[in-house]
Amino acid sequence: MIQGMIFTFAVLAFAAMLAAGYQFGFHIGVGYVLGALVAAPLLSVTLVFGLICLADWSEHRARTRRRVRSAAHRVQGQ
């Protein structure tokens, strides 16, 4: 599943880099295309693992908040 996400984001990142290069007036030659081919998977891996870390952090934060609320409720009830 993660490999599929990485591949999908790599294709999108490659297309976005080509479109951005054209939009900003860069010369889209062989060197630019090869550089984009090398950079796209790296950007994709960074994006996917960044999303995974963000989701994990958010889940830990939510779990901690639930534990604190539960403990406060137990203490308040005594």
CSV table of C-alpha atoms in Angstrom, one decimal, residues 9-58:
chain,number,residue,atom,x,y,z
A,9,PHE,CA,2.9,10.7,-5.6
A,10,ALA,CA,6.1,10.3,-7.6
A,11,VAL,CA,4.2,10.5,-10.9
A,12,LEU,CA,2.3,13.5,-9.6
A,13,ALA,CA,5.5,15.2,-8.4
A,14,PHE,CA,7.2,14.6,-11.7
A,15,ALA,CA,4.2,16.1,-13.6
A,16,ALA,CA,4.1,19.0,-11.2
A,17,MET,CA,7.8,19.7,-11.6
A,18,LEU,CA,7.5,19.7,-15.4
A,19,ALA,CA,4.5,22.0,-15.2
A,20,ALA,CA,6.1,24.3,-12.7
A,21,GLY,CA,9.3,24.5,-14.8
A,22,TYR,CA,7.3,25.4,-17.9
A,23,GLN,CA,5.2,27.9,-16.0
A,24,PHE,CA,8.2,29.7,-14.6
A,25,GLY,CA,10.0,29.8,-17.9
A,26,PHE,CA,12.8,27.2,-17.3
A,27,HIS,CA,14.3,25.5,-20.3
A,28,ILE,CA,12.7,22.1,-20.2
A,29,GLY,CA,15.5,20.0,-21.7
A,30,VAL,CA,16.9,16.6,-21.2
A,31,GLY,CA,18.8,17.7,-18.1
A,32,TYR,CA,15.7,19.1,-16.5
A,33,VAL,CA,13.7,16.0,-17.2
A,34,LEU,CA,16.4,13.7,-15.8
A,35,GLY,CA,16.7,15.9,-12.7
A,36,ALA,CA,12.9,15.7,-12.2
A,37,LEU,CA,13.0,12.0,-12.7
A,38,VAL,CA,15.6,11.7,-9.9
A,39,ALA,CA,13.9,14.2,-7.6
A,40,ALA,CA,10.3,13.0,-8.0
A,41,PRO,CA,10.7,9.7,-6.0
A,42,LEU,CA,12.7,11.4,-3.3
A,43,LEU,CA,10.0,14.1,-2.9
A,44,SER,CA,7.4,11.4,-2.9
A,45,VAL,CA,9.0,9.3,-0.2
A,46,THR,CA,9.5,12.4,1.9
A,47,LEU,CA,5.8,13.4,1.5
A,48,VAL,CA,4.5,9.9,2.3
A,49,PHE,CA,6.6,9.4,5.4
A,50,GLY,CA,5.8,13.0,6.5
A,51,LEU,CA,2.1,12.2,6.2
A,52,ILE,CA,2.6,8.9,8.2
A,53,CYS,CA,4.5,10.8,10.9
A,54,LEU,CA,1.8,13.5,11.1
A,55,ALA,CA,-0.9,10.9,11.4
A,56,ASP,CA,1.0,9.0,14.1
A,57,TRP,CA,1.7,12.1,16.1
A,58,SER,CA,-2.0,13.1,15.8
